[in-house]
């Protein structure tokens, strides 16, 4: 079996995206964001958005796949963080 760059890309995409699942599930379940940095999640979410745009621009399915899913997860966490900062002081 020959390992292609696309295979490596999909493995990397799967691992980095899966790494976000525990935090996203915990945040959605508990709504607790007190220990999360608003600036970090804001910058991270924006960066993931631009990676998604980049992946679309160069037609790289692995980049698009990973960043589309990660954007949903990161944006969910960011939403709860912003909500908590604005309405719950945390």
XYZ file of C-alpha atoms in Angstrom:
90
model
C 0.000 0.000 0.000
C 1.357 3.379 -1.010
C 0.847 6.233 1.413
C -0.205 9.354 -0.467
C -0.119 12.982 0.667
C -3.929 12.903 0.674
C -3.928 9.968 3.116
C -1.586 11.847 5.435
C -3.830 14.900 5.145
C -6.936 12.950 6.095
C -5.195 11.295 9.059
C -3.994 14.704 10.258
C -7.463 16.181 9.682
C -9.154 13.394 11.608
C -6.776 13.599 14.556
C -6.831 17.390 14.934
C -10.601 17.572 14.508
C -11.209 14.692 16.920
C -9.056 16.458 19.507
C -11.726 19.152 19.731
C -14.615 16.784 20.401
C -14.057 16.291 24.162
C -13.893 20.055 24.816
C -16.890 20.783 22.598
C -18.999 18.020 24.162
C -18.076 19.122 27.686
C -18.784 22.784 26.942
C -22.112 22.071 25.252
C -23.139 19.696 28.041
C -22.110 21.889 31.012
C -22.188 25.351 29.405
C -19.179 26.088 31.651
C -16.570 28.271 29.959
C -14.993 29.993 32.958
C -11.583 28.426 32.368
C -11.563 29.133 28.619
C -9.851 32.160 27.099
C -12.151 34.356 25.032
C -9.272 35.823 23.035
C -7.793 32.385 22.324
C -11.085 30.931 21.085
C -11.852 34.080 19.071
C -8.493 33.987 17.307
C -8.581 30.217 16.887
C -12.082 30.260 15.378
C -11.097 33.043 12.988
C -7.961 31.120 12.014
C -9.952 27.949 11.355
C -12.364 29.978 9.218
C -9.467 31.232 7.092
C -8.013 27.704 6.815
C -11.425 26.614 5.521
C -11.445 29.422 2.946
C -7.879 28.517 1.975
C -8.817 24.844 1.566
C -11.753 25.779 -0.627
C -9.564 28.116 -2.666
C -6.928 25.443 -3.373
C -9.532 22.648 -3.608
C -7.955 20.539 -0.866
C -10.659 18.245 0.480
C -8.721 17.251 3.606
C -8.261 20.889 4.643
C -11.904 21.690 3.873
C -13.160 18.593 5.724
C -11.103 19.192 8.848
C -11.689 22.893 9.101
C -15.409 22.789 8.356
C -15.970 20.398 11.259
C -13.483 22.159 13.542
C -15.114 25.507 12.751
C -18.497 24.204 13.910
C -16.974 22.838 17.129
C -14.846 25.914 17.863
C -17.689 28.301 17.031
C -19.969 26.385 19.402
C -17.484 26.758 22.214
C -16.950 30.432 21.333
C -20.716 31.033 21.315
C -21.058 29.667 24.855
C -18.025 31.649 26.015
C -19.390 34.920 24.599
C -22.850 34.188 26.013
C -21.376 33.520 29.455
C -19.230 36.658 29.362
C -22.155 38.841 28.348
C -24.889 37.325 30.500
C -23.326 35.270 33.269
C -20.038 37.038 34.089
C -17.697 34.225 33.086
